[in-house]
């Protein structure tokens, strides 16, 4: 009825009635029910219409229309203003008897209310009759002594047009129904709450127990009105609300009220506070007179015109306002400023406090001014929303236009036969990608098969994307593409020297590789492994190798790697499968002969997902990597031209089969002189540039740099030295910035001021005894993952009570007398009761070495003096300091034995002497590793004499002369020579017989005045001494 109009619906209904005699009985019965329902809907529609339109609409109905009579009767009541209660009661009764299906004018008006909370339900009460039509008899509000106050949560109600109010509390709605049934609830007082109620939230309404059999609510409902605890929570000024219709929600608690606000009222006193049985309070009210309009006030006219023009702009700008209020304005008195104010305030989305202030304002000019302010705000908000909406629509329209044009272009191209579809274009791209590549026969056959398969698949299928991804990997590999290698030896050598200082073994090996490639006129691959402590440049030297060879460089770390798929790829059956690192390397570098750096290969993991070290066996085997098969590609890929460079700190954790496939190049670390040159040539310029201070603003004195290397950065690498130089550069940069106004040109770092930049020295000396060691203490040499280090072995003993100990001189005098024989010697001959405790967190191998040392030392001391049973009787404690550091290895055997012998004979060894070597039970001194690291550690501690195994002579001689300068090395084959060289002759018992080992070889490299570079030369002498001769 609301959409097509009463007259048109009448015509349609009459036409259906004329044809009803041909319908079945059931259909005619339904038509009769529809006729009764239509009468009710017609009454509802006309109930909310203005008297003027209603009077014009009623005569248009035909005399034979079944609802013409009730429409005319209702129009007569509305136009005369009489018997309102009867009309309202009829509407309420019909509403209670009917089923609200959501198509009634009331429900439609609720939908049109929008986000603001209240809207126009149907047409407005026009012609200015809303306030004047309030009756003054006892039936109307003018004659009422008190009104029930309905609290409004969202905004106040303004006189002039119908509003729909959502009531959230079921007890309030039940109370209103009871008032309607008793004939007392036609008029209420609508008062805004002073503070927003927490019941205004959009939480779902609870279904009461009486409605538990109904379906659950499918949406959240607005809450406009409800109850309050006290009358003081309400504003003083409100409006008289005429209840037109009441509806109960069918599936949730609460309902809606259609009201018609009439005129402003002020509450004067409280008649009754709300109680559990009466949820709405009762208040006495007085009716406020509307201000008189001065038609001669030009200012008022101008302001009214501006408000009206602004509102019209608002209706043009905002679709929401136009949808709700266009019909209202058509029948509304827009020339009356009082009515205009109420209309605009009722339409506005302004703050509830601002709207309440308009409702309370008595002065018409002030009221119109406040309305002018809020309508301007609404217009600005509407314009902003319109701008955002237009921008979004423009963006969407552009995208839609593009899609439409693309579809049209596809159809045009397809009709003209100019281009094939996307699938054929994709296949063409794949063929173009491999056109200039030398693809192996097996890979080429597989690519053709996959291309044929791709042509039969639908683009929307999942298999299509899998096949497409597989072809992308197959066609993007550099089949047969190689980077031309540099064959200029001098150029490569200059590049290596530019990037790194020292590392002669690595540089020599790379130059050899270039020479072989030059002679064979082909590029070749190799597997190298750089082993050394942290900070010596293993990773960075890989980049220099690639740069020297003019090859592409790719690095990936395998430290902590557990998954074999990272090396060999995933099977294509898995979701998200992809090739391994080596295939990714070829794709990124687009070269079949790059330099691949496999970092931290000594830290490979192993778990249930597989053993990556086993997967690397094929990759790093020159006999197998020519046909490497990745699990994802499943075609042979040639890796024989790839130069693999691996890095590791130690070789102990690398599996033996994997280590056997690599050429190990050891980088021992840097000595003092090398660190000085590295700092001058590389580190200082780099830190100056990185910190932004420039080349001429930092002056680091020679003595300060020496102290930094000697006392702060003693590790094998230069990483700590770099950190210290960066710290100095940062502090210098801060000082320069602070003194920018003073134009500071250069900061000089002296030895005295060094502590203020990098703090106190970390290392003063590794020696526990600077002035010589006491008996039982010997300095050894050790190899660690951080480089070489000196290591002291301490031995102390305690004899049982009653036993006496005599030193070497007393024993010698006793021998001459023939009468001085202690009891301890006789006890020792019977086997002795002595033992040894070993401390210092030693490993199993080192603990075994200590047991071997004690056994051999007891026998050796008895060979020197049969009466010396000290080691047999005394309780010996052997300790290796720095107990927090784990220690292991066999190279401390000679050192431990010398400490026990020194304790037994009660004589110290020579000063500035260190030794290393593995000892057997027969006294043989065996070969050990890490000679270069140990020599570097000895130089750092200024040790002048070394005792090394005879089999390590070649390792020592191969060292650069600047590393051996100032060191005398004795290479011994048996402990007899260690004893003879370690102790001062005449202070200890002499050997009873000649040495049982090979002759001692002594290499003495004189100390040059200034040793700064590897090119420094020194004369080395080698002498082969007899077993009994002096060193």
Short mmCIF file of N, CA and C in Angstrom, two decimals, residues 745-798:
data_model
loop_
_atom_site.label_atom_id
_atom_site.label_comp_id
_atom_site.label_asym_id
_atom_site.label_seq_id
_atom_site.Cartn_x
_atom_site.Cartn_y
_atom_site.Cartn_z
N UNK A 745 89.75 19.86 14.13
CA UNK A 745 90.27 19.30 12.88
C UNK A 745 90.69 17.85 13.04
N UNK A 746 91.39 17.48 14.09
CA UNK A 746 91.94 16.13 14.22
C UNK A 746 91.98 15.75 15.69
N UNK A 747 91.61 14.47 15.96
CA UNK A 747 91.66 13.93 17.31
C UNK A 747 92.82 12.97 17.40
N UNK A 748 93.71 13.22 18.35
CA UNK A 748 94.90 12.40 18.51
C UNK A 748 94.71 11.44 19.67
N UNK A 749 94.91 10.14 19.40
CA UNK A 749 94.75 9.09 20.41
C UNK A 749 96.14 8.64 20.81
N UNK A 750 96.51 8.92 22.05
CA UNK A 750 97.82 8.54 22.55
C UNK A 750 97.68 7.34 23.49
N UNK A 751 98.83 6.82 23.90
CA UNK A 751 98.82 5.68 24.82
C UNK A 751 98.21 6.07 26.16
N UNK A 752 98.43 7.30 26.58
CA UNK A 752 97.89 7.74 27.87
C UNK A 752 96.37 7.91 27.81
N UNK A 753 95.84 8.35 26.68
CA UNK A 753 94.40 8.59 26.58
C UNK A 753 93.62 7.39 26.04
N UNK A 754 94.31 6.28 25.76
CA UNK A 754 93.63 5.12 25.18
C UNK A 754 92.59 4.55 26.14
N UNK A 755 92.89 4.53 27.43
CA UNK A 755 91.96 3.95 28.41
C UNK A 755 90.63 4.69 28.44
N UNK A 756 90.64 5.99 28.17
CA UNK A 756 89.40 6.75 28.21
C UNK A 756 88.49 6.42 27.03
N UNK A 757 89.04 5.78 26.01
CA UNK A 757 88.24 5.43 24.84
C UNK A 757 87.75 3.99 24.89
N UNK A 758 88.59 3.05 25.32
CA UNK A 758 88.21 1.63 25.27
C UNK A 758 88.32 0.94 26.61
N UNK A 759 88.56 1.68 27.68
CA UNK A 759 88.58 1.08 29.00
C UNK A 759 89.93 0.48 29.36
N UNK A 760 89.92 -0.28 30.46
CA UNK A 760 91.15 -0.89 30.96
C UNK A 760 91.53 -2.12 30.13
N UNK A 761 92.81 -2.47 30.10
CA UNK A 761 93.26 -3.65 29.31
C UNK A 761 92.60 -4.92 29.80
N UNK A 762 92.28 -5.77 28.85
CA UNK A 762 91.66 -7.05 29.18
C UNK A 762 92.69 -8.13 29.46
N UNK A 763 93.84 -8.05 28.81
CA UNK A 763 94.88 -9.08 28.96
C UNK A 763 96.18 -8.38 29.33
N UNK A 764 96.66 -8.69 30.53
CA UNK A 764 97.98 -8.18 30.92
C UNK A 764 99.07 -9.20 30.61
N UNK A 765 98.83 -10.47 30.97
CA UNK A 765 99.76 -11.53 30.65
C UNK A 765 99.09 -12.86 30.90
N UNK A 766 99.43 -13.86 30.08
CA UNK A 766 98.93 -15.21 30.29
C UNK A 766 99.80 -15.98 31.28
N UNK A 767 100.92 -15.44 31.61
CA UNK A 767 101.83 -16.15 32.50
C UNK A 767 101.39 -16.02 33.95
N UNK A 768 101.38 -17.15 34.63
CA UNK A 768 101.12 -17.10 36.05
C UNK A 768 102.37 -16.73 36.83
N UNK A 769 103.52 -17.00 36.23
CA UNK A 769 104.80 -16.75 36.91
C UNK A 769 105.70 -16.01 35.93
N UNK A 770 105.85 -14.70 36.16
CA UNK A 770 106.64 -13.88 35.25
C UNK A 770 108.14 -14.00 35.49
N UNK A 771 108.52 -14.33 36.69
CA UNK A 771 109.96 -14.38 37.04
C UNK A 771 110.49 -15.79 37.13
N UNK A 772 109.91 -16.70 36.43
CA UNK A 772 110.35 -18.09 36.50
C UNK A 772 109.37 -18.93 37.28
N UNK A 773 109.32 -20.19 36.94
CA UNK A 773 108.34 -21.08 37.56
C UNK A 773 108.98 -21.83 38.72
N UNK A 774 108.20 -22.15 39.78
CA UNK A 774 108.74 -22.97 40.88
C UNK A 774 108.80 -24.44 40.49
N UNK A 775 109.38 -25.27 41.30
CA UNK A 775 109.40 -26.71 41.00
C UNK A 775 107.97 -27.26 40.89
N UNK A 776 107.76 -28.08 39.90
CA UNK A 776 106.46 -28.69 39.68
C UNK A 776 105.55 -27.92 38.75
N UNK A 777 106.00 -26.80 38.21
CA UNK A 777 105.17 -25.98 37.30
C UNK A 777 105.90 -25.87 35.97
N UNK A 778 105.16 -26.21 34.88
CA UNK A 778 105.74 -26.20 33.53
C UNK A 778 104.74 -25.53 32.60
N UNK A 779 105.27 -24.73 31.66
CA UNK A 779 104.43 -24.08 30.65
C UNK A 779 104.30 -24.98 29.43
N UNK A 780 103.04 -25.23 29.05
CA UNK A 780 102.79 -26.00 27.84
C UNK A 780 102.13 -25.14 26.79
N UNK A 781 101.92 -25.72 25.63
CA UNK A 781 101.28 -25.05 24.50
C UNK A 781 100.05 -25.86 24.11
N UNK A 782 98.96 -25.16 23.85
CA UNK A 782 97.70 -25.84 23.54
C UNK A 782 97.08 -25.20 22.30
N UNK A 783 96.26 -26.00 21.61
CA UNK A 783 95.49 -25.51 20.47
C UNK A 783 94.01 -25.49 20.85
N UNK A 784 93.35 -24.39 20.55
CA UNK A 784 91.91 -24.27 20.79
C UNK A 784 91.22 -23.79 19.52
N UNK A 785 89.89 -23.81 19.54
CA UNK A 785 89.14 -23.33 18.39
C UNK A 785 89.34 -21.84 18.17
N UNK A 786 89.74 -21.10 19.21
CA UNK A 786 90.00 -19.67 19.10
C UNK A 786 91.44 -19.38 18.72
N UNK A 787 92.27 -20.43 18.48
CA UNK A 787 93.67 -20.25 18.16
C UNK A 787 94.55 -20.93 19.19
N UNK A 788 95.84 -20.56 19.21
CA UNK A 788 96.76 -21.14 20.17
C UNK A 788 96.73 -20.41 21.49
N UNK A 789 97.18 -21.13 22.55
CA UNK A 789 97.21 -20.54 23.89
C UNK A 789 98.28 -21.24 24.70
N UNK A 790 98.87 -20.51 25.66
CA UNK A 790 99.79 -21.12 26.62
C UNK A 790 99.01 -21.72 27.77
N UNK A 791 99.58 -22.78 28.38
CA UNK A 791 98.85 -23.53 29.37
C UNK A 791 99.85 -24.03 30.41
N UNK A 792 99.59 -23.71 31.67
CA UNK A 792 100.48 -24.13 32.75
C UNK A 792 99.93 -25.40 33.38
N UNK A 793 100.89 -26.28 33.76
CA UNK A 793 100.55 -27.51 34.49
C UNK A 793 101.24 -27.43 35.84
N UNK A 794 100.44 -27.55 36.92
CA UNK A 794 100.96 -27.46 38.28
C UNK A 794 100.89 -28.83 38.93
N UNK A 795 101.98 -29.19 39.66
CA UNK A 795 102.03 -30.45 40.39
C UNK A 795 102.54 -30.18 41.81
N UNK A 796 101.79 -30.68 42.77
CA UNK A 796 102.17 -30.57 44.19
C UNK A 796 101.99 -31.93 44.85
N UNK A 797 102.82 -32.20 45.87
CA UNK A 797 102.74 -33.50 46.53
C UNK A 797 102.87 -33.36 48.04
N UNK A 798 102.35 -34.36 48.74
CA UNK A 798 102.42 -34.38 50.20
C UNK A 798 102.77 -35.80 50.64
#
